[in-house]
DNA sequence: ACCCAGGGTCATA
DNA sequence: TATGACCATGGG
């Protein structure tokens, strides 16, 4: 008998994800994400919020609502210049015009939510990533908050906060981090949804500055070795 | 005036 | 695989 798989994964209990969640929840409370009136609005918001402050996205979404354009049919049929005007406050309006149309075409071609809801999470993610303008985070936002799939969303705040805590390096590939969080937490779209909301809220409120997190309530948890 | 925000694509090496 | 340029508004 040669070396039996000595693969015990050094630290079986790297359970920092749950501890940090409890801390964040205690500090910020339930946030009830994603803020939107419909699933489709979630999807639109996920695309418009790319590298953009949410306050600016809200203005663009209000424009779409006021113009009665918050539907896939309306978006694919309107001219690019007109759509770009509505999206203007969210920034990158020319690019986002194309991205939003790309997404809506895909959405309609596949029968909309009533058909897509039956797809597996794996297939949905693969197809979403095939839409030009939809990357990992946008796809997972849509999977989690619009399709209610248990998918943990990774964003810049996640990397910043958890690398400061010493839990991760911050250089990991997107899916590596997603799988790491998902492996530590029970598979629940409610949990993942609240968690991501808390991460963003904490990032905006507390861990704003780059260099260090001095006055951070999580700093007491920096002893994970 | 400067920095950043709830990213992603494309060209290049 | 990995780096850099580019996209553009509004608030601090």
XYZ file of C-alpha atoms (C1' of nucleotides) in Angstrom:
250
model
C 0.000 0.000 0.000
C 1.649 3.130 -1.181
C 0.928 6.577 0.079
C -2.741 6.798 0.699
C -4.158 10.065 -0.477
C -2.765 12.443 2.084
C -4.911 15.167 0.772
C -6.591 16.430 3.849
C -6.758 20.037 2.617
C -4.613 21.542 5.370
C -7.377 23.521 7.081
C -10.639 21.669 6.935
C -12.337 24.433 8.862
C -11.621 27.635 7.062
C -15.038 28.826 8.065
C -14.423 32.528 7.907
C -17.244 33.139 5.449
C -19.988 32.432 7.949
C -18.323 34.390 10.746
C -17.883 37.460 8.599
C -21.473 37.169 7.458
C -22.734 37.231 11.024
C -20.653 40.311 11.729
C -21.859 42.120 8.661
C -25.469 41.224 9.356
C -25.124 42.419 12.916
C -23.696 45.731 11.753
C -25.908 46.536 8.786
C -29.025 44.420 9.219
C -31.052 42.847 6.437
C -30.876 44.821 3.220
C -33.347 42.922 1.028
C -31.573 43.081 -2.302
C -31.851 43.496 -5.298
C -33.758 46.806 -5.278
C -36.138 46.557 -8.235
C -39.817 46.221 -9.067
C -39.434 43.248 -11.389
C -37.057 40.496 -12.492
C -36.430 42.253 -15.759
C -35.522 45.430 -13.923
C -32.936 43.427 -11.999
C -31.387 42.246 -15.245
C -31.283 45.733 -16.707
C -29.800 47.112 -13.505
C -27.135 44.417 -13.463
C -25.892 45.577 -16.851
C -26.206 49.288 -16.191
C -24.361 49.168 -12.887
C -21.127 47.939 -14.434
C -18.405 50.098 -12.896
C -21.028 52.714 -12.120
C -22.542 54.193 -8.957
C -26.018 52.827 -8.320
C -27.448 56.329 -7.888
C -26.669 56.941 -11.554
C -28.246 53.656 -12.587
C -31.467 54.615 -10.815
C -31.781 57.685 -12.995
C -31.401 55.673 -16.172
C -33.952 53.132 -14.997
C -36.356 55.938 -14.144
C -35.885 57.260 -17.663
C -36.733 53.842 -19.078
C -39.833 53.570 -16.905
C -41.039 57.042 -17.745
C -40.593 56.318 -21.461
C -42.383 52.990 -20.993
C -39.263 51.255 -22.249
C -38.511 48.859 -19.424
C -39.160 45.718 -21.439
C -37.084 43.561 -23.751
C -39.400 44.233 -26.689
C -39.228 47.982 -26.291
C -35.454 47.949 -25.913
C -34.716 45.843 -28.974
C -37.004 47.983 -31.116
C -35.933 51.467 -30.096
C -33.139 53.226 -31.972
C -29.664 53.266 -30.501
C -29.557 57.032 -30.251
C -32.816 57.175 -28.384
C -31.869 54.394 -26.000
C -28.507 56.019 -25.414
C -30.244 59.223 -24.362
C -32.283 57.370 -21.780
C -29.206 55.578 -20.473
C -27.039 58.669 -20.395
C -26.969 59.255 -16.622
C -25.633 55.744 -16.015
C -22.456 56.477 -17.956
C -20.841 54.467 -20.790
C -24.157 55.002 -22.531
C -23.033 53.987 -26.003
C -21.543 50.738 -24.826
C -24.424 50.019 -22.503
C -26.896 50.628 -25.306
C -25.261 47.820 -27.257
C -24.937 45.562 -24.229
C -28.523 46.014 -23.189
C -29.746 45.291 -26.703
C -27.505 42.229 -26.956
C -28.939 40.929 -23.730
C -32.543 41.639 -24.685
C -32.134 39.921 -28.052
C -30.791 36.847 -26.318
C -33.573 37.049 -23.745
C -36.316 37.181 -26.380
C -34.742 34.601 -28.655
C -34.852 32.140 -25.793
C -38.451 32.800 -24.841
C -37.913 35.159 -21.921
C -38.232 34.273 -18.272
C -41.063 31.813 -18.732
C -38.718 29.585 -20.750
C -35.360 30.460 -19.201
C -36.605 29.662 -15.694
C -36.400 25.951 -16.529
C -32.762 26.026 -17.624
C -30.096 24.644 -15.361
C -27.938 27.159 -13.560
C -24.893 25.873 -15.414
C -26.482 26.318 -18.792
C -27.912 29.702 -17.900
C -24.510 30.959 -16.796
C -22.823 29.659 -19.912
C -25.398 31.273 -22.158
C -25.344 34.550 -20.254
C -21.558 34.697 -20.557
C -22.005 34.209 -24.279
C -23.808 37.537 -24.524
C -21.382 40.293 -25.400
C -21.402 42.711 -22.513
C -22.262 40.179 -19.818
C -19.282 39.086 -17.748
C -18.963 36.935 -14.635
C -20.364 39.363 -12.128
C -23.230 40.561 -14.281
C -24.174 36.981 -15.134
C -24.139 35.974 -11.484
C -26.130 39.044 -10.423
C -28.786 37.982 -12.897
C -28.627 34.326 -11.846
C -28.878 35.178 -8.166
C -31.296 38.080 -8.033
C -33.459 37.569 -11.118
C -33.462 33.761 -11.405
C -33.096 33.132 -7.673
C -30.286 30.638 -8.183
C -27.854 29.960 -5.306
C -24.835 31.642 -6.880
C -22.369 33.674 -4.846
C -21.483 36.956 -6.522
C -17.882 38.184 -6.409
C -17.130 41.859 -6.904
C -14.372 44.366 -6.239
C -15.606 44.939 -2.685
C -15.468 41.221 -1.979
C -11.824 41.079 -3.041
C -10.941 44.226 -1.124
C -12.649 43.354 2.140
C -11.660 39.701 2.339
C -8.094 40.246 1.241
C -7.726 42.820 4.009
C -9.035 40.282 6.470
C -6.389 37.882 5.238
C -8.920 35.331 4.050
C -7.890 35.565 0.407
C -5.116 37.176 -1.614
C -7.519 39.044 -3.858
C -5.713 37.807 -6.960
C -7.797 34.661 -7.345
C -9.744 34.049 -10.507
C -13.442 34.865 -10.343
C -14.716 31.298 -10.253
C -12.138 30.241 -7.704
C -13.522 32.784 -5.267
C -17.115 31.994 -6.079
C -16.563 28.298 -5.451
C -14.671 29.025 -2.247
C -17.525 31.043 -0.784
C -20.134 28.584 -2.004
C -18.256 25.698 -0.426
C -18.215 27.403 2.950
C -21.863 28.419 3.054
C -25.059 26.465 2.742
C -26.552 26.628 -0.711
C -29.178 29.337 -0.423
C -30.082 32.160 -2.744
C -31.464 34.131 0.180
C -28.193 33.837 2.064
C -26.043 34.661 -0.953
C -28.275 37.558 -1.862
C -28.069 39.116 1.573
C -24.358 38.402 1.783
C -23.497 40.202 -1.425
C -25.697 43.115 -0.403
C -23.892 43.333 2.923
C -20.496 43.226 1.235
C -21.423 46.106 -1.051
C -22.973 48.091 1.775
C -19.942 47.558 3.965
C -17.619 48.459 1.131
C -19.420 51.715 0.500
C -19.890 52.677 4.149
C -16.839 51.510 5.981
C -14.068 50.196 3.772
C -14.125 53.092 1.361
C -10.458 53.960 1.445
C -7.888 51.857 -0.327
C -4.875 51.490 1.910
C -6.161 50.134 5.182
C -9.287 49.448 7.077
C -8.587 51.240 10.328
C -11.959 51.762 11.844
C -13.565 48.616 10.588
C -15.773 46.496 12.785
C -14.375 43.422 11.094
C -10.810 44.250 12.064
C -11.277 42.218 15.218
C -11.517 39.196 12.963
C -8.129 39.563 11.369
C -6.741 36.641 13.308
C -7.470 33.809 10.945
C -4.253 31.811 10.677
C -9.511 69.676 -9.962
C -9.256 64.831 -8.749
C -11.039 60.215 -7.500
C -14.164 56.714 -7.712
C -18.244 53.820 -8.713
C -22.513 47.343 -7.358
C -17.295 45.704 -14.969
C -16.399 44.119 -19.541
C -14.238 43.935 -24.082
C -10.623 44.130 -27.143
C -5.827 44.357 -28.844
C -1.479 42.983 -27.808
C 2.456 40.098 -26.118
C -2.750 33.812 -19.427
C -2.200 38.572 -18.368
C -1.719 43.355 -18.801
C -3.439 48.054 -20.547
C -6.587 51.222 -23.020
C -11.077 52.372 -23.373
C -15.797 53.411 -22.205
C -18.564 58.423 -19.451
C -21.727 60.098 -15.921
C -22.439 62.261 -11.340
C -21.212 62.719 -6.359
C -17.719 63.421 -2.829
